Amino acid sequence: MSEKELVLQVRNLKTGFETGRTRITAVRDVSFEAYAGRILGIVGESGCGKSVTAHSITQLLPRNGTIENGELLFYDESGGFQDIAQMKPDGKMMRRLRSKSIGMVFQDPMRSLNPVYSVGSQIMEKLLNYQRMPVKQAKEVVIDLLERLNIPEAKERFKDYPHQFSGGMKQRIIIAIALVNNPRLLIADEPTTALDVTIQAQILDLLKEIQKDYNSAVILITHNMGIVAEVADDIAVMYMGRIMERGSTRQIFSNPAHPYTRALLKSVPVLGLGSAKRLAPIRGVTPDPRFVGSGCSFAPRCDFADECCEKSLPPEVSLGEGHGVSCHKAAQINSK
């Protein structure tokens, strides 16, 4: 496979939720690509639409959530594609895609594993149901996978139950379930939440190994700019359901073009500087999604905003080499 082999193309995705008599749009006209062998980090504050985007791709939205518009083009190895947005969430095609081609790592391993089944049986389920693999062979595959994921004494622990594993080991089990069918696309939604920093580093190293060994396209959902700096090849910065800026990790960190991206970077602590550098919190609060205006949603918190920003939605401006930004003031900001 080539480094830039397209696996997923999201075009103008719009996803919303019915809450009583109100319709809330959580994802607004989002577009991006995910490529084999590369990690795409989708980053932003809580409530910006990152997880809703991931759940739209996997059709795992709650009952009151629907994809209103857009295309989710998933490409197989032959170059043909399927539009996930046109599939029924509980239909045979979508269930098969989730089981065979798309792996999902959820942020809370405590709630993602069934406490009454052994971890081995939970990992084997996909092999038995979708590959019709004999039980003995499936067990061998699972034990080999657990060993690759650095689960000690994998053969013995195959029969253990979730409560017998630590939080970090549970997350490895979730990753094993996602990887057992060698998916084309792996989506990791805040995979290091509630883990201590040492285990976080191990999980991030594991994602990088997966990227290299499996050549899967990986979408990493996180609010932590430090995490995407560590593992991502490409970054999409989201705010209030829209992508504000996207580009390679090098472009985003060396030449952040959107005021929101710059604000996120200023709020990240830098090891070794101590009191020499004070963190700069983003002023204001995230607006209520029910009352987002027609202009740029970041305008109320932006130091560069004017009347134009408040009234009209900025188009994406290309800065070259795949670096794009949606900001009326991009030229002014980047000339300084």
mmCIF file of C-alpha atoms in Angstrom:
data_model
loop_
_atom_site.group_PDB
_atom_site.id
_atom_site.type_symbol
_atom_site.label_atom_id
_atom_site.label_comp_id
_atom_site.label_asym_id
_atom_site.label_seq_id
_atom_site.Cartn_x
_atom_site.Cartn_y
_atom_site.Cartn_z
ATOM 1 C CA MET A 1 0.000 0.000 0.000
ATOM 2 C CA SER A 2 1.169 3.517 -0.709
ATOM 3 C CA GLU A 3 1.567 6.021 2.108
ATOM 4 C CA LYS A 4 -1.206 8.222 0.749
ATOM 5 C CA GLU A 5 -3.758 5.513 0.023
ATOM 6 C CA LEU A 6 -7.184 6.963 0.781
ATOM 7 C CA VAL A 7 -9.250 4.925 3.237
ATOM 8 C CA LEU A 8 -11.982 7.355 4.339
ATOM 9 C CA GLN A 9 -13.250 10.566 2.773
ATOM 10 C CA VAL A 10 -15.718 12.649 4.775
ATOM 11 C CA ARG A 11 -17.571 15.247 2.709
ATOM 12 C CA ASN A 12 -19.794 17.965 4.159
ATOM 13 C CA LEU A 13 -20.940 15.873 7.113
ATOM 14 C CA LYS A 14 -23.827 17.318 9.095
ATOM 15 C CA THR A 15 -25.164 15.493 12.154
ATOM 16 C CA GLY A 16 -27.867 16.624 14.561
ATOM 17 C CA PHE A 17 -29.982 15.586 17.536
ATOM 18 C CA GLU A 18 -33.643 15.975 18.437
ATOM 19 C CA THR A 19 -34.041 17.279 21.987
ATOM 20 C CA GLY A 20 -37.721 17.806 22.651
ATOM 21 C CA ARG A 21 -38.904 20.408 20.147
ATOM 22 C CA THR A 22 -35.382 21.600 19.405
ATOM 23 C CA ARG A 23 -32.994 20.371 16.732
ATOM 24 C CA ILE A 24 -29.316 20.744 17.715
ATOM 25 C CA THR A 25 -26.686 20.473 15.003
ATOM 26 C CA ALA A 26 -23.517 19.044 16.540
ATOM 27 C CA VAL A 27 -21.429 18.571 13.365
ATOM 28 C CA ARG A 28 -21.612 21.232 10.660
ATOM 29 C CA ASP A 29 -20.284 20.715 7.138
ATOM 30 C CA VAL A 30 -17.198 18.729 8.183
ATOM 31 C CA SER A 31 -14.804 17.387 5.534
ATOM 32 C CA PHE A 32 -11.497 15.523 5.895
ATOM 33 C CA GLU A 33 -9.586 12.448 4.687
ATOM 34 C CA ALA A 34 -7.897 9.532 6.449
ATOM 35 C CA TYR A 35 -5.052 7.655 4.783
ATOM 36 C CA ALA A 36 -3.524 4.206 5.258
ATOM 37 C CA GLY A 37 -0.487 4.232 7.516
ATOM 38 C CA ARG A 38 -1.193 7.717 8.902
ATOM 39 C CA ILE A 39 -2.725 9.005 12.131
ATOM 40 C CA LEU A 40 -5.223 11.864 11.856
ATOM 41 C CA GLY A 41 -5.729 13.724 15.128
ATOM 42 C CA ILE A 42 -9.087 15.474 15.548
ATOM 43 C CA VAL A 43 -8.618 17.925 18.410
ATOM 44 C CA GLY A 44 -10.718 20.521 20.210
ATOM 45 C CA GLU A 45 -12.478 21.379 23.451
ATOM 46 C CA SER A 46 -15.136 19.137 24.981
ATOM 47 C CA GLY A 47 -18.434 19.508 23.158
ATOM 48 C CA CYS A 48 -16.921 20.586 19.843
ATOM 49 C CA GLY A 49 -18.280 17.594 17.896
ATOM 50 C CA LYS A 50 -15.254 15.277 17.818
ATOM 51 C CA SER A 51 -16.954 12.194 19.256
ATOM 52 C CA VAL A 52 -20.153 12.835 17.299
ATOM 53 C CA THR A 53 -18.043 12.802 14.131
ATOM 54 C CA ALA A 54 -16.549 9.443 15.139
ATOM 55 C CA HIS A 55 -19.957 7.990 16.001
ATOM 56 C CA SER A 56 -21.350 9.237 12.692
ATOM 57 C CA ILE A 57 -18.620 7.340 10.820
ATOM 58 C CA THR A 58 -19.459 4.143 12.703
ATOM 59 C CA GLN A 59 -23.245 4.784 12.703
ATOM 60 C CA LEU A 60 -23.278 4.436 16.494
ATOM 61 C CA LEU A 61 -25.287 7.575 17.209
ATOM 62 C CA PRO A 62 -27.951 7.554 19.939
ATOM 63 C CA ARG A 63 -31.537 7.115 18.805
ATOM 64 C CA ASN A 64 -32.206 10.851 18.696
ATOM 65 C CA GLY A 65 -29.167 11.467 16.477
ATOM 66 C CA THR A 66 -29.171 11.361 12.672
ATOM 67 C CA ILE A 67 -26.855 12.167 9.790
ATOM 68 C CA GLU A 68 -28.631 15.027 8.051
ATOM 69 C CA ASN A 69 -26.311 15.525 5.111
ATOM 70 C CA GLY A 70 -22.962 14.569 3.632
ATOM 71 C CA GLU A 71 -21.008 11.567 2.429
ATOM 72 C CA LEU A 72 -18.843 9.094 4.355
ATOM 73 C CA LEU A 73 -16.936 7.328 1.602
ATOM 74 C CA PHE A 74 -15.106 4.237 2.820
ATOM 75 C CA TYR A 75 -12.631 2.779 0.292
ATOM 76 C CA ASP A 76 -11.755 -0.914 0.133
ATOM 77 C CA GLU A 77 -8.388 -2.268 -1.010
ATOM 78 C CA SER A 78 -9.517 -2.440 -4.647
ATOM 79 C CA GLY A 79 -10.310 1.286 -4.668
ATOM 80 C CA GLY A 80 -14.075 0.851 -4.689
ATOM 81 C CA PHE A 81 -16.064 2.753 -2.080
ATOM 82 C CA GLN A 82 -19.173 2.492 0.040
ATOM 83 C CA ASP A 83 -21.083 5.482 1.383
ATOM 84 C CA ILE A 84 -21.607 4.792 5.075
ATOM 85 C CA ALA A 85 -24.053 7.704 5.318
ATOM 86 C CA GLN A 86 -26.496 5.765 3.127
ATOM 87 C CA MET A 87 -26.382 2.602 5.244
ATOM 88 C CA LYS A 88 -28.899 1.677 7.912
ATOM 89 C CA PRO A 89 -27.238 1.809 11.357
ATOM 90 C CA ASP A 90 -28.521 -1.675 12.258
ATOM 91 C CA GLY A 91 -28.370 -3.055 8.726
ATOM 92 C CA LYS A 92 -26.324 -6.064 7.667
ATOM 93 C CA MET A 93 -23.842 -3.998 5.612
ATOM 94 C CA MET A 94 -23.095 -1.597 8.470
ATOM 95 C CA ARG A 95 -22.744 -4.358 11.047
ATOM 96 C CA ARG A 96 -20.327 -6.213 8.785
ATOM 97 C CA LEU A 97 -18.318 -3.042 8.146
ATOM 98 C CA ARG A 98 -18.019 -2.359 11.893
ATOM 99 C CA SER A 99 -17.013 -5.938 12.589
ATOM 100 C CA LYS A 100 -14.517 -6.438 9.767
ATOM 101 C CA SER A 101 -13.242 -3.135 8.347
ATOM 102 C CA ILE A 102 -13.642 -0.436 11.033
ATOM 103 C CA GLY A 103 -12.340 -0.830 14.578
ATOM 104 C CA MET A 104 -13.477 1.449 17.408
ATOM 105 C CA VAL A 105 -11.623 2.091 20.663
ATOM 106 C CA PHE A 106 -13.876 3.788 23.206
ATOM 107 C CA GLN A 107 -12.675 6.099 25.959
ATOM 108 C CA ASP A 108 -14.045 4.137 28.908
ATOM 109 C CA PRO A 109 -12.795 0.525 28.989
ATOM 110 C CA MET A 110 -14.744 -0.088 32.210
ATOM 111 C CA ARG A 111 -18.027 0.276 30.310
ATOM 112 C CA SER A 112 -16.882 -1.242 27.010
ATOM 113 C CA LEU A 113 -16.257 -4.787 28.261
ATOM 114 C CA ASN A 114 -18.941 -7.244 29.342
ATOM 115 C CA PRO A 115 -18.165 -8.269 32.956
ATOM 116 C CA VAL A 116 -19.728 -11.748 32.664
ATOM 117 C CA TYR A 117 -17.614 -12.997 29.735
ATOM 118 C CA SER A 118 -13.907 -13.743 29.663
ATOM 119 C CA VAL A 119 -11.772 -11.296 27.707
ATOM 120 C CA GLY A 120 -10.700 -14.080 25.340
ATOM 121 C CA SER A 121 -14.274 -14.916 24.381
ATOM 122 C CA GLN A 122 -15.069 -11.235 23.799
ATOM 123 C CA ILE A 123 -12.097 -10.805 21.464
ATOM 124 C CA MET A 124 -12.854 -14.089 19.631
ATOM 125 C CA GLU A 125 -16.450 -13.124 18.889
ATOM 126 C CA LYS A 126 -15.642 -11.326 15.615
ATOM 127 C CA LEU A 127 -13.501 -14.204 14.362
ATOM 128 C CA LEU A 128 -16.201 -16.768 15.111
ATOM 129 C CA ASN A 129 -19.161 -14.776 13.796
ATOM 130 C CA TYR A 130 -17.725 -13.061 10.744
ATOM 131 C CA GLN A 131 -14.775 -15.172 9.620
ATOM 132 C CA ARG A 132 -16.341 -18.507 10.661
ATOM 133 C CA MET A 133 -12.951 -19.449 12.088
ATOM 134 C CA PRO A 134 -12.695 -22.692 14.108
ATOM 135 C CA VAL A 135 -12.550 -22.079 17.862
ATOM 136 C CA LYS A 136 -9.060 -23.560 18.263
ATOM 137 C CA GLN A 137 -7.613 -21.384 15.493
ATOM 138 C CA ALA A 138 -9.442 -18.283 16.774
ATOM 139 C CA LYS A 139 -7.996 -18.829 20.238
ATOM 140 C CA GLU A 140 -4.480 -19.033 18.792
ATOM 141 C CA VAL A 141 -5.020 -15.804 16.845
ATOM 142 C CA VAL A 142 -6.294 -14.001 19.963
ATOM 143 C CA ILE A 143 -3.432 -15.186 22.175
ATOM 144 C CA ASP A 144 -0.925 -14.078 19.541
ATOM 145 C CA LEU A 145 -2.624 -10.666 19.371
ATOM 146 C CA LEU A 146 -2.585 -10.286 23.174
ATOM 147 C CA GLU A 147 1.128 -11.044 23.184
ATOM 148 C CA ARG A 148 1.724 -8.411 20.482
ATOM 149 C CA LEU A 149 -0.159 -5.926 22.658
ATOM 150 C CA ASN A 150 2.147 -6.726 25.581
ATOM 151 C CA ILE A 151 -0.383 -8.539 27.751
ATOM 152 C CA PRO A 152 1.801 -10.667 30.080
ATOM 153 C CA GLU A 153 1.047 -14.411 30.300
ATOM 154 C CA ALA A 154 -1.472 -14.055 27.463
ATOM 155 C CA LYS A 155 -2.257 -17.761 27.258
ATOM 156 C CA GLU A 156 -3.247 -17.917 30.927
ATOM 157 C CA ARG A 157 -5.022 -14.549 30.978
ATOM 158 C CA PHE A 158 -7.171 -15.493 27.976
ATOM 159 C CA LYS A 159 -9.695 -16.990 30.425
ATOM 160 C CA ASP A 160 -9.651 -14.067 32.865
ATOM 161 C CA TYR A 161 -12.539 -11.611 33.289
ATOM 162 C CA PRO A 162 -12.410 -7.815 32.908
ATOM 163 C CA HIS A 163 -12.355 -7.149 36.661
ATOM 164 C CA GLN A 164 -9.045 -9.033 36.872
ATOM 165 C CA PHE A 165 -7.275 -6.456 34.680
ATOM 166 C CA SER A 166 -5.998 -2.956 35.424
ATOM 167 C CA GLY A 167 -7.338 0.090 33.578
ATOM 168 C CA GLY A 168 -4.408 0.153 31.168
ATOM 169 C CA MET A 169 -4.723 -3.570 30.456
ATOM 170 C CA LYS A 170 -8.477 -3.191 29.887
ATOM 171 C CA GLN A 171 -7.728 -0.534 27.272
ATOM 172 C CA ARG A 172 -5.344 -2.972 25.562
ATOM 173 C CA ILE A 173 -8.162 -5.538 25.518
ATOM 174 C CA ILE A 174 -10.444 -2.975 23.845
ATOM 175 C CA ILE A 175 -7.720 -2.315 21.275
ATOM 176 C CA ALA A 176 -7.400 -6.081 20.707
ATOM 177 C CA ILE A 177 -11.143 -6.320 19.993
ATOM 178 C CA ALA A 178 -10.830 -3.449 17.519
ATOM 179 C CA LEU A 179 -7.780 -4.993 15.783
ATOM 180 C CA VAL A 180 -8.636 -8.683 15.686
ATOM 181 C CA ASN A 181 -9.971 -8.535 12.106
ATOM 182 C CA ASN A 182 -7.123 -6.287 10.899
ATOM 183 C CA PRO A 183 -9.390 -3.289 10.080
ATOM 184 C CA ARG A 184 -8.656 -0.744 7.371
ATOM 185 C CA LEU A 185 -9.693 2.065 9.730
ATOM 186 C CA LEU A 186 -9.180 2.362 13.490
ATOM 187 C CA ILE A 187 -10.985 5.118 15.413
ATOM 188 C CA ALA A 188 -9.690 5.845 18.923
ATOM 189 C CA ASP A 189 -12.002 8.135 20.910
ATOM 190 C CA GLU A 190 -10.046 9.671 23.820
ATOM 191 C CA PRO A 191 -8.256 6.330 24.418
ATOM 192 C CA THR A 192 -6.120 7.635 27.306
ATOM 193 C CA THR A 193 -8.901 9.180 29.403
ATOM 194 C CA ALA A 194 -8.746 8.207 33.109
ATOM 195 C CA LEU A 195 -5.340 6.535 32.693
ATOM 196 C CA ASP A 196 -2.248 7.739 34.533
ATOM 197 C CA VAL A 197 0.495 9.403 32.505
ATOM 198 C CA THR A 198 2.742 6.329 32.345
ATOM 199 C CA ILE A 199 -0.063 4.148 30.963
ATOM 200 C CA GLN A 200 -1.111 6.970 28.618
ATOM 201 C CA ALA A 201 2.375 6.952 27.110
ATOM 202 C CA GLN A 202 2.210 3.171 26.651
ATOM 203 C CA ILE A 203 -1.172 3.381 24.876
ATOM 204 C CA LEU A 204 0.106 6.153 22.576
ATOM 205 C CA ASP A 205 3.196 4.105 21.746
ATOM 206 C CA LEU A 206 0.873 1.224 20.991
ATOM 207 C CA LEU A 207 -1.134 3.359 18.532
ATOM 208 C CA LYS A 208 2.077 4.244 16.721
ATOM 209 C CA GLU A 209 3.005 0.569 16.525
ATOM 210 C CA ILE A 210 -0.446 -0.248 15.129
ATOM 211 C CA GLN A 211 -0.033 2.436 12.489
ATOM 212 C CA LYS A 212 3.276 0.895 11.429
ATOM 213 C CA ASP A 213 2.483 -2.830 11.732
ATOM 214 C CA TYR A 214 -1.089 -2.892 10.413
ATOM 215 C CA ASN A 215 -0.872 0.042 7.957
ATOM 216 C CA SER A 216 -4.371 1.037 9.106
ATOM 217 C CA ALA A 217 -5.712 4.539 8.841
ATOM 218 C CA VAL A 218 -6.073 5.814 12.425
ATOM 219 C CA ILE A 219 -8.357 8.621 13.588
ATOM 220 C CA LEU A 220 -7.415 9.799 17.083
ATOM 221 C CA ILE A 221 -10.027 11.875 18.905
ATOM 222 C CA THR A 222 -8.598 14.014 21.725
ATOM 223 C CA HIS A 223 -8.756 17.375 23.475
ATOM 224 C CA ASN A 224 -5.018 17.244 24.232
ATOM 225 C CA MET A 225 -2.688 19.108 21.851
ATOM 226 C CA GLY A 226 0.290 17.393 23.472
ATOM 227 C CA ILE A 227 -1.038 13.977 22.477
ATOM 228 C CA VAL A 228 -1.532 14.871 18.809
ATOM 229 C CA ALA A 229 1.927 16.455 18.755
ATOM 230 C CA GLU A 230 3.322 13.132 19.943
ATOM 231 C CA VAL A 231 1.576 10.692 17.596
ATOM 232 C CA ALA A 232 -0.411 12.366 14.787
ATOM 233 C CA ASP A 233 0.748 12.853 11.196
ATOM 234 C CA ASP A 234 -2.140 15.182 10.362
ATOM 235 C CA ILE A 235 -4.427 17.346 12.495
ATOM 236 C CA ALA A 236 -7.953 18.730 12.164
ATOM 237 C CA VAL A 237 -8.863 21.404 14.736
ATOM 238 C CA MET A 238 -12.600 21.472 15.553
ATOM 239 C CA TYR A 239 -14.734 24.082 17.268
ATOM 240 C CA MET A 240 -18.519 24.075 17.630
ATOM 241 C CA GLY A 241 -18.995 21.365 15.042
ATOM 242 C CA ARG A 242 -16.746 22.843 12.350
ATOM 243 C CA ILE A 243 -13.155 22.262 11.298
ATOM 244 C CA MET A 244 -11.331 25.538 11.810
ATOM 245 C CA GLU A 245 -7.918 24.439 10.563
ATOM 246 C CA ARG A 246 -6.331 21.341 9.124
ATOM 247 C CA GLY A 247 -2.903 20.325 7.911
ATOM 248 C CA SER A 248 0.124 18.255 8.801
ATOM 249 C CA THR A 249 1.264 18.213 12.417
ATOM 250 C CA ARG A 250 4.347 20.197 11.413
ATOM 251 C CA GLN A 251 2.208 22.883 9.735
ATOM 252 C CA ILE A 252 -0.216 23.208 12.624
ATOM 253 C CA PHE A 253 2.475 23.533 15.288
ATOM 254 C CA SER A 254 4.992 25.619 13.355
ATOM 255 C CA ASN A 255 2.503 27.896 11.592
ATOM 256 C CA PRO A 256 -0.902 27.889 13.339
ATOM 257 C CA ALA A 257 -3.154 30.050 11.198
ATOM 258 C CA HIS A 258 -6.468 30.170 13.087
ATOM 259 C CA PRO A 259 -6.899 32.204 16.311
ATOM 260 C CA TYR A 260 -8.505 29.166 17.954
ATOM 261 C CA THR A 261 -5.545 26.917 17.088
ATOM 262 C CA ARG A 262 -3.172 29.541 18.462
ATOM 263 C CA ALA A 263 -5.237 29.831 21.634
ATOM 264 C CA LEU A 264 -5.174 26.048 22.142
ATOM 265 C CA LEU A 265 -1.402 25.981 21.758
ATOM 266 C CA LYS A 266 -0.925 28.843 24.235
ATOM 267 C CA SER A 267 -2.937 26.942 26.826
ATOM 268 C CA VAL A 268 -0.644 23.883 26.695
ATOM 269 C CA PRO A 269 2.024 23.699 29.445
ATOM 270 C CA VAL A 270 5.615 23.389 28.213
ATOM 271 C CA LEU A 271 7.908 21.187 30.289
ATOM 272 C CA GLY A 272 10.949 22.994 31.689
ATOM 273 C CA LEU A 273 9.770 26.592 31.381
ATOM 274 C CA GLY A 274 8.217 26.736 34.833
ATOM 275 C CA SER A 275 6.982 30.218 35.781
ATOM 276 C CA ALA A 276 8.834 31.743 32.810
ATOM 277 C CA LYS A 277 5.785 31.046 30.672
ATOM 278 C CA ARG A 278 2.275 31.554 32.009
ATOM 279 C CA LEU A 279 -0.572 29.607 30.468
ATOM 280 C CA ALA A 280 -3.064 31.715 28.531
ATOM 281 C CA PRO A 281 -6.628 30.406 28.972
ATOM 282 C CA ILE A 282 -9.098 31.018 26.168
ATOM 283 C CA ARG A 283 -11.382 33.824 27.298
ATOM 284 C CA GLY A 284 -15.126 33.342 27.442
ATOM 285 C CA VAL A 285 -17.023 30.059 27.312
ATOM 286 C CA THR A 286 -18.155 27.679 24.612
ATOM 287 C CA PRO A 287 -21.528 28.962 23.319
ATOM 288 C CA ASP A 288 -24.780 27.036 23.519
ATOM 289 C CA PRO A 289 -25.061 25.050 20.241
ATOM 290 C CA ARG A 290 -28.737 25.984 20.012
ATOM 291 C CA PHE A 291 -27.850 29.640 19.518
ATOM 292 C CA VAL A 292 -24.885 29.571 17.144
ATOM 293 C CA GLY A 293 -25.167 32.532 14.789
ATOM 294 C CA SER A 294 -24.621 32.775 11.058
ATOM 295 C CA GLY A 295 -21.005 33.903 11.372
ATOM 296 C CA CYS A 296 -17.856 32.339 12.804
ATOM 297 C CA SER A 297 -18.728 30.509 16.025
ATOM 298 C CA PHE A 298 -15.381 31.496 17.577
ATOM 299 C CA ALA A 299 -15.972 35.227 16.989
ATOM 300 C CA PRO A 300 -17.263 35.976 20.553
ATOM 301 C CA ARG A 301 -13.972 34.680 21.997
ATOM 302 C CA CYS A 302 -11.601 35.911 19.285
ATOM 303 C CA ASP A 303 -9.274 38.915 19.665
ATOM 304 C CA PHE A 304 -9.306 39.554 15.900
ATOM 305 C CA ALA A 305 -13.066 39.353 15.252
ATOM 306 C CA ASP A 306 -15.048 42.203 13.713
ATOM 307 C CA GLU A 307 -18.555 42.671 12.325
ATOM 308 C CA CYS A 308 -17.772 40.565 9.254
ATOM 309 C CA CYS A 309 -16.785 37.603 11.438
ATOM 310 C CA GLU A 310 -20.003 37.832 13.414
ATOM 311 C CA LYS A 311 -22.272 37.954 10.359
ATOM 312 C CA SER A 312 -20.753 35.662 7.710
ATOM 313 C CA LEU A 313 -19.277 32.183 7.808
ATOM 314 C CA PRO A 314 -15.646 32.155 6.639
ATOM 315 C CA PRO A 315 -14.770 29.831 3.720
ATOM 316 C CA GLU A 316 -11.714 27.615 3.922
ATOM 317 C CA VAL A 317 -8.589 29.309 2.589
ATOM 318 C CA SER A 318 -5.724 27.188 1.274
ATOM 319 C CA LEU A 319 -2.282 28.026 2.651
ATOM 320 C CA GLY A 320 -0.619 25.442 0.425
ATOM 321 C CA GLU A 321 0.490 21.817 0.755
ATOM 322 C CA GLY A 322 -2.822 20.679 2.255
ATOM 323 C CA HIS A 323 -2.863 23.352 4.968
ATOM 324 C CA GLY A 324 -6.300 24.986 5.156
ATOM 325 C CA VAL A 325 -7.921 27.487 7.520
ATOM 326 C CA SER A 326 -11.462 28.855 7.854
ATOM 327 C CA CYS A 327 -10.958 32.438 9.031
ATOM 328 C CA HIS A 328 -11.750 35.862 7.581
ATOM 329 C CA LYS A 329 -8.606 37.252 9.234
ATOM 330 C CA ALA A 330 -6.185 34.499 8.165
ATOM 331 C CA ALA A 331 -4.176 36.744 5.836
ATOM 332 C CA GLN A 332 -3.954 39.522 8.452
ATOM 333 C CA ILE A 333 -2.967 37.159 11.263
ATOM 334 C CA ASN A 334 -0.336 35.297 9.248
ATOM 335 C CA SER A 335 1.270 38.476 7.929
ATOM 336 C CA LYS A 336 2.394 39.338 11.462
#
